[in-house]
Amino acid sequence: MLRQYQEEITRLKTMLERQQVLPITMEIGDQAEVPTVAMSNDEIQRLKQEFIEQHEVKARDLEADRERTVQLQQRLQQEWELVQEERNAIAIHRWFLRMSRNRN
């Protein structure tokens, strides 16, 4: 997920660089023919800020999911340990029953 965000940021940066730099084949006198940028810098900054905010929200959501997953794993581990203890207790009880029957 983070990789996707980084790729998107890189893509946006590349787009910005392309809009600010003339193509290599153009001469200085040809600048009048360069198409104007569809978005103003303010709009670009606003979009960047929105993207960053969305990224932060998603990052917080992912962190919350990770924490819930860790808590669930801990709970499952505790429950598994209880099951193992119960199995051991049952096995010991059966062993004592067999031993007491064998003595008789």
Short mmCIF file of N, CA and C in Angstrom, two decimals:
data_model
loop_
_atom_site.label_atom_id
_atom_site.label_comp_id
_atom_site.label_asym_id
_atom_site.label_seq_id
_atom_site.Cartn_x
_atom_site.Cartn_y
_atom_site.Cartn_z
N MET A 1 0.83 -1.18 0.00
CA MET A 1 0.00 0.00 0.00
C MET A 1 0.88 1.26 0.00
N LEU A 2 1.88 1.25 0.85
CA LEU A 2 2.78 2.40 0.91
C LEU A 2 3.52 2.56 -0.41
N ARG A 3 3.89 1.45 -1.02
CA ARG A 3 4.57 1.49 -2.31
C ARG A 3 3.68 2.16 -3.35
N GLN A 4 2.38 1.87 -3.32
CA GLN A 4 1.46 2.49 -4.27
C GLN A 4 1.43 4.01 -4.08
N TYR A 5 1.41 4.44 -2.83
CA TYR A 5 1.41 5.87 -2.55
C TYR A 5 2.70 6.52 -3.05
N GLN A 6 3.81 5.85 -2.81
CA GLN A 6 5.08 6.41 -3.26
C GLN A 6 5.13 6.49 -4.78
N GLU A 7 4.61 5.47 -5.45
CA GLU A 7 4.58 5.50 -6.91
C GLU A 7 3.68 6.63 -7.41
N GLU A 8 2.55 6.83 -6.74
CA GLU A 8 1.64 7.91 -7.13
C GLU A 8 2.29 9.27 -6.92
N ILE A 9 3.01 9.44 -5.82
CA ILE A 9 3.71 10.70 -5.56
C ILE A 9 4.77 10.92 -6.64
N THR A 10 5.52 9.89 -6.96
CA THR A 10 6.53 10.00 -8.02
C THR A 10 5.90 10.36 -9.34
N ARG A 11 4.77 9.74 -9.65
CA ARG A 11 4.07 10.03 -10.90
C ARG A 11 3.62 11.49 -10.93
N LEU A 12 3.06 11.98 -9.82
CA LEU A 12 2.62 13.37 -9.76
C LEU A 12 3.79 14.34 -9.88
N LYS A 13 4.90 14.01 -9.24
CA LYS A 13 6.08 14.87 -9.35
C LYS A 13 6.56 14.93 -10.79
N THR A 14 6.57 13.78 -11.45
CA THR A 14 6.99 13.74 -12.85
C THR A 14 6.07 14.59 -13.71
N MET A 15 4.77 14.50 -13.45
CA MET A 15 3.81 15.31 -14.20
C MET A 15 4.10 16.80 -14.00
N LEU A 16 4.38 17.18 -12.75
CA LEU A 16 4.68 18.58 -12.46
C LEU A 16 5.95 19.03 -13.18
N GLU A 17 6.97 18.18 -13.15
CA GLU A 17 8.22 18.53 -13.82
C GLU A 17 8.01 18.71 -15.32
N ARG A 18 7.22 17.86 -15.91
CA ARG A 18 6.96 17.95 -17.34
C ARG A 18 6.22 19.24 -17.69
N GLN A 19 5.36 19.69 -16.80
CA GLN A 19 4.60 20.91 -17.05
C GLN A 19 5.48 22.14 -16.90
N GLN A 20 6.53 22.06 -16.12
CA GLN A 20 7.37 23.22 -15.85
C GLN A 20 8.58 23.31 -16.77
N VAL A 21 8.91 22.25 -17.50
CA VAL A 21 10.09 22.22 -18.35
C VAL A 21 9.65 22.10 -19.80
N LEU A 22 10.24 22.90 -20.66
CA LEU A 22 9.94 22.83 -22.09
C LEU A 22 10.50 21.53 -22.67
N PRO A 23 9.82 20.98 -23.65
CA PRO A 23 10.39 19.81 -24.32
C PRO A 23 11.75 20.16 -24.91
N ILE A 24 12.66 19.20 -24.96
CA ILE A 24 14.03 19.43 -25.41
C ILE A 24 14.06 19.96 -26.85
N THR A 25 13.15 19.51 -27.68
CA THR A 25 13.17 19.88 -29.10
C THR A 25 12.69 21.31 -29.34
N MET A 26 12.13 21.97 -28.35
CA MET A 26 11.58 23.31 -28.56
C MET A 26 12.67 24.37 -28.41
N GLU A 27 12.54 25.39 -29.18
CA GLU A 27 13.44 26.54 -29.09
C GLU A 27 12.80 27.58 -28.18
N ILE A 28 13.59 28.50 -27.70
CA ILE A 28 13.08 29.54 -26.81
C ILE A 28 11.99 30.35 -27.49
N GLY A 29 12.12 30.63 -28.78
CA GLY A 29 11.11 31.39 -29.50
C GLY A 29 9.79 30.66 -29.63
N ASP A 30 9.79 29.35 -29.45
CA ASP A 30 8.58 28.54 -29.59
C ASP A 30 7.73 28.52 -28.32
N GLN A 31 8.16 29.21 -27.29
CA GLN A 31 7.45 29.15 -26.01
C GLN A 31 6.01 29.58 -26.13
N ALA A 32 5.72 30.47 -27.04
CA ALA A 32 4.35 30.94 -27.19
C ALA A 32 3.42 29.81 -27.61
N GLU A 33 3.97 28.77 -28.21
CA GLU A 33 3.16 27.65 -28.66
C GLU A 33 2.98 26.58 -27.59
N VAL A 34 3.67 26.73 -26.49
CA VAL A 34 3.55 25.74 -25.42
C VAL A 34 2.15 25.83 -24.83
N PRO A 35 1.45 24.70 -24.76
CA PRO A 35 0.11 24.76 -24.18
C PRO A 35 0.18 25.20 -22.72
N THR A 36 -0.81 25.95 -22.31
CA THR A 36 -0.83 26.43 -20.93
C THR A 36 -1.21 25.28 -20.00
N VAL A 37 -0.74 25.39 -18.80
CA VAL A 37 -1.04 24.37 -17.79
C VAL A 37 -2.50 24.48 -17.41
N ALA A 38 -3.17 23.35 -17.40
CA ALA A 38 -4.61 23.36 -17.13
C ALA A 38 -4.91 23.75 -15.69
N MET A 39 -3.98 23.50 -14.78
CA MET A 39 -4.22 23.80 -13.37
C MET A 39 -3.23 24.85 -12.90
N SER A 40 -3.71 25.70 -12.02
CA SER A 40 -2.81 26.69 -11.43
C SER A 40 -2.00 26.01 -10.33
N ASN A 41 -0.96 26.69 -9.88
CA ASN A 41 -0.15 26.15 -8.80
C ASN A 41 -0.97 25.95 -7.54
N ASP A 42 -1.92 26.86 -7.29
CA ASP A 42 -2.78 26.72 -6.12
C ASP A 42 -3.60 25.44 -6.20
N GLU A 43 -4.13 25.16 -7.39
CA GLU A 43 -4.91 23.94 -7.57
C GLU A 43 -4.03 22.70 -7.39
N ILE A 44 -2.83 22.77 -7.93
CA ILE A 44 -1.90 21.65 -7.79
C ILE A 44 -1.55 21.44 -6.33
N GLN A 45 -1.27 22.52 -5.62
CA GLN A 45 -0.94 22.41 -4.19
C GLN A 45 -2.13 21.85 -3.40
N ARG A 46 -3.33 22.31 -3.76
CA ARG A 46 -4.53 21.81 -3.08
C ARG A 46 -4.68 20.31 -3.31
N LEU A 47 -4.49 19.88 -4.56
CA LEU A 47 -4.59 18.45 -4.88
C LEU A 47 -3.52 17.64 -4.16
N LYS A 48 -2.31 18.19 -4.11
CA LYS A 48 -1.25 17.51 -3.38
C LYS A 48 -1.61 17.37 -1.91
N GLN A 49 -2.15 18.45 -1.33
CA GLN A 49 -2.54 18.41 0.08
C GLN A 49 -3.65 17.39 0.31
N GLU A 50 -4.63 17.35 -0.59
CA GLU A 50 -5.70 16.35 -0.48
C GLU A 50 -5.13 14.94 -0.54
N PHE A 51 -4.21 14.74 -1.47
CA PHE A 51 -3.59 13.43 -1.61
C PHE A 51 -2.85 13.05 -0.34
N ILE A 52 -2.10 13.99 0.22
CA ILE A 52 -1.36 13.73 1.46
C ILE A 52 -2.32 13.40 2.59
N GLU A 53 -3.41 14.16 2.70
CA GLU A 53 -4.40 13.90 3.76
C GLU A 53 -5.02 12.53 3.59
N GLN A 54 -5.37 12.17 2.34
CA GLN A 54 -5.93 10.84 2.10
C GLN A 54 -4.92 9.76 2.47
N HIS A 55 -3.67 9.99 2.13
CA HIS A 55 -2.62 9.04 2.47
C HIS A 55 -2.51 8.88 3.98
N GLU A 56 -2.55 10.00 4.70
CA GLU A 56 -2.45 9.95 6.16
C GLU A 56 -3.62 9.18 6.76
N VAL A 57 -4.82 9.41 6.24
CA VAL A 57 -6.00 8.69 6.73
C VAL A 57 -5.83 7.19 6.48
N LYS A 58 -5.41 6.84 5.27
CA LYS A 58 -5.22 5.42 4.95
C LYS A 58 -4.12 4.81 5.81
N ALA A 59 -3.06 5.57 6.05
CA ALA A 59 -1.97 5.08 6.89
C ALA A 59 -2.46 4.84 8.31
N ARG A 60 -3.28 5.76 8.84
CA ARG A 60 -3.84 5.57 10.19
C ARG A 60 -4.74 4.35 10.22
N ASP A 61 -5.56 4.18 9.17
CA ASP A 61 -6.45 3.02 9.10
C ASP A 61 -5.64 1.72 9.06
N LEU A 62 -4.57 1.72 8.27
CA LEU A 62 -3.73 0.53 8.19
C LEU A 62 -3.07 0.23 9.53
N GLU A 63 -2.62 1.27 10.22
CA GLU A 63 -1.99 1.08 11.53
C GLU A 63 -3.01 0.54 12.52
N ALA A 64 -4.24 1.06 12.48
CA ALA A 64 -5.29 0.56 13.37
C ALA A 64 -5.60 -0.90 13.05
N ASP A 65 -5.66 -1.24 11.77
CA ASP A 65 -5.87 -2.64 11.38
C ASP A 65 -4.74 -3.53 11.88
N ARG A 66 -3.52 -3.03 11.76
CA ARG A 66 -2.36 -3.80 12.22
C ARG A 66 -2.44 -4.04 13.73
N GLU A 67 -2.81 -3.00 14.47
CA GLU A 67 -2.92 -3.14 15.92
C GLU A 67 -4.02 -4.14 16.29
N ARG A 68 -5.16 -4.07 15.59
CA ARG A 68 -6.23 -5.04 15.85
C ARG A 68 -5.77 -6.46 15.53
N THR A 69 -5.01 -6.60 14.46
CA THR A 69 -4.50 -7.91 14.09
C THR A 69 -3.56 -8.45 15.15
N VAL A 70 -2.68 -7.59 15.65
CA VAL A 70 -1.75 -8.01 16.70
C VAL A 70 -2.52 -8.43 17.95
N GLN A 71 -3.54 -7.66 18.32
CA GLN A 71 -4.35 -8.00 19.49
C GLN A 71 -5.05 -9.34 19.30
N LEU A 72 -5.60 -9.55 18.10
CA LEU A 72 -6.26 -10.83 17.82
C LEU A 72 -5.26 -11.99 17.87
N GLN A 73 -4.08 -11.77 17.34
CA GLN A 73 -3.06 -12.82 17.39
C GLN A 73 -2.69 -13.15 18.83
N GLN A 74 -2.56 -12.14 19.66
CA GLN A 74 -2.24 -12.38 21.07
C GLN A 74 -3.36 -13.15 21.75
N ARG A 75 -4.60 -12.75 21.46
CA ARG A 75 -5.74 -13.43 22.05
C ARG A 75 -5.80 -14.89 21.60
N LEU A 76 -5.58 -15.12 20.32
CA LEU A 76 -5.57 -16.49 19.81
C LEU A 76 -4.46 -17.31 20.45
N GLN A 77 -3.30 -16.69 20.64
CA GLN A 77 -2.18 -17.39 21.29
C GLN A 77 -2.56 -17.77 22.72
N GLN A 78 -3.20 -16.86 23.45
CA GLN A 78 -3.62 -17.16 24.82
C GLN A 78 -4.65 -18.29 24.84
N GLU A 79 -5.61 -18.23 23.92
CA GLU A 79 -6.62 -19.28 23.86
C GLU A 79 -5.99 -20.62 23.50
N TRP A 80 -5.03 -20.61 22.58
CA TRP A 80 -4.34 -21.84 22.19
C TRP A 80 -3.58 -22.42 23.38
N GLU A 81 -2.94 -21.57 24.16
CA GLU A 81 -2.23 -22.03 25.35
C GLU A 81 -3.20 -22.66 26.35
N LEU A 82 -4.39 -22.06 26.51
CA LEU A 82 -5.40 -22.65 27.40
C LEU A 82 -5.84 -24.03 26.89
N VAL A 83 -6.06 -24.14 25.60
CA VAL A 83 -6.45 -25.43 25.02
C VAL A 83 -5.36 -26.46 25.27
N GLN A 84 -4.11 -26.07 25.08
CA GLN A 84 -2.99 -26.99 25.31
C GLN A 84 -2.94 -27.42 26.78
N GLU A 85 -3.15 -26.47 27.69
CA GLU A 85 -3.15 -26.81 29.12
C GLU A 85 -4.28 -27.79 29.44
N GLU A 86 -5.47 -27.56 28.86
CA GLU A 86 -6.59 -28.46 29.09
C GLU A 86 -6.29 -29.85 28.53
N ARG A 87 -5.70 -29.91 27.35
CA ARG A 87 -5.35 -31.21 26.76
C ARG A 87 -4.33 -31.94 27.63
N ASN A 88 -3.35 -31.20 28.12
CA ASN A 88 -2.35 -31.81 29.00
C ASN A 88 -2.99 -32.32 30.28
N ALA A 89 -3.90 -31.53 30.85
CA ALA A 89 -4.58 -31.95 32.08
C ALA A 89 -5.41 -33.20 31.84
N ILE A 90 -6.10 -33.25 30.71
CA ILE A 90 -6.90 -34.43 30.37
C ILE A 90 -5.99 -35.64 30.18
N ALA A 91 -4.88 -35.46 29.49
CA ALA A 91 -3.95 -36.56 29.26
C ALA A 91 -3.38 -37.07 30.58
N ILE A 92 -3.02 -36.16 31.48
CA ILE A 92 -2.50 -36.57 32.79
C ILE A 92 -3.57 -37.30 33.57
N HIS A 93 -4.80 -36.81 33.54
CA HIS A 93 -5.90 -37.46 34.24
C HIS A 93 -6.11 -38.88 33.70
N ARG A 94 -6.12 -39.03 32.39
CA ARG A 94 -6.28 -40.36 31.79
C ARG A 94 -5.13 -41.28 32.18
N TRP A 95 -3.92 -40.73 32.20
CA TRP A 95 -2.77 -41.53 32.59
C TRP A 95 -2.93 -42.04 34.02
N PHE A 96 -3.37 -41.16 34.95
CA PHE A 96 -3.59 -41.58 36.33
C PHE A 96 -4.69 -42.64 36.41
N LEU A 97 -5.75 -42.47 35.63
CA LEU A 97 -6.82 -43.47 35.62
C LEU A 97 -6.29 -44.82 35.15
N ARG A 98 -5.50 -44.83 34.09
CA ARG A 98 -4.93 -46.09 33.60
C ARG A 98 -4.01 -46.71 34.64
N MET A 99 -3.20 -45.88 35.28
CA MET A 99 -2.28 -46.40 36.29
C MET A 99 -3.05 -46.98 37.47
N SER A 100 -4.12 -46.33 37.87
CA SER A 100 -4.89 -46.85 39.02
C SER A 100 -5.61 -48.13 38.64
N ARG A 101 -6.05 -48.27 37.40
CA ARG A 101 -6.70 -49.51 36.95
C ARG A 101 -5.68 -50.65 36.86
N ASN A 102 -4.49 -50.33 36.43
CA ASN A 102 -3.45 -51.36 36.30
C ASN A 102 -3.03 -51.90 37.66
N ARG A 103 -3.11 -51.10 38.70
CA ARG A 103 -2.74 -51.56 40.05
C ARG A 103 -3.76 -52.52 40.61
N ASN A 104 -4.99 -52.35 40.14
CA ASN A 104 -6.05 -53.22 40.68
C ASN A 104 -6.08 -54.49 39.95
#
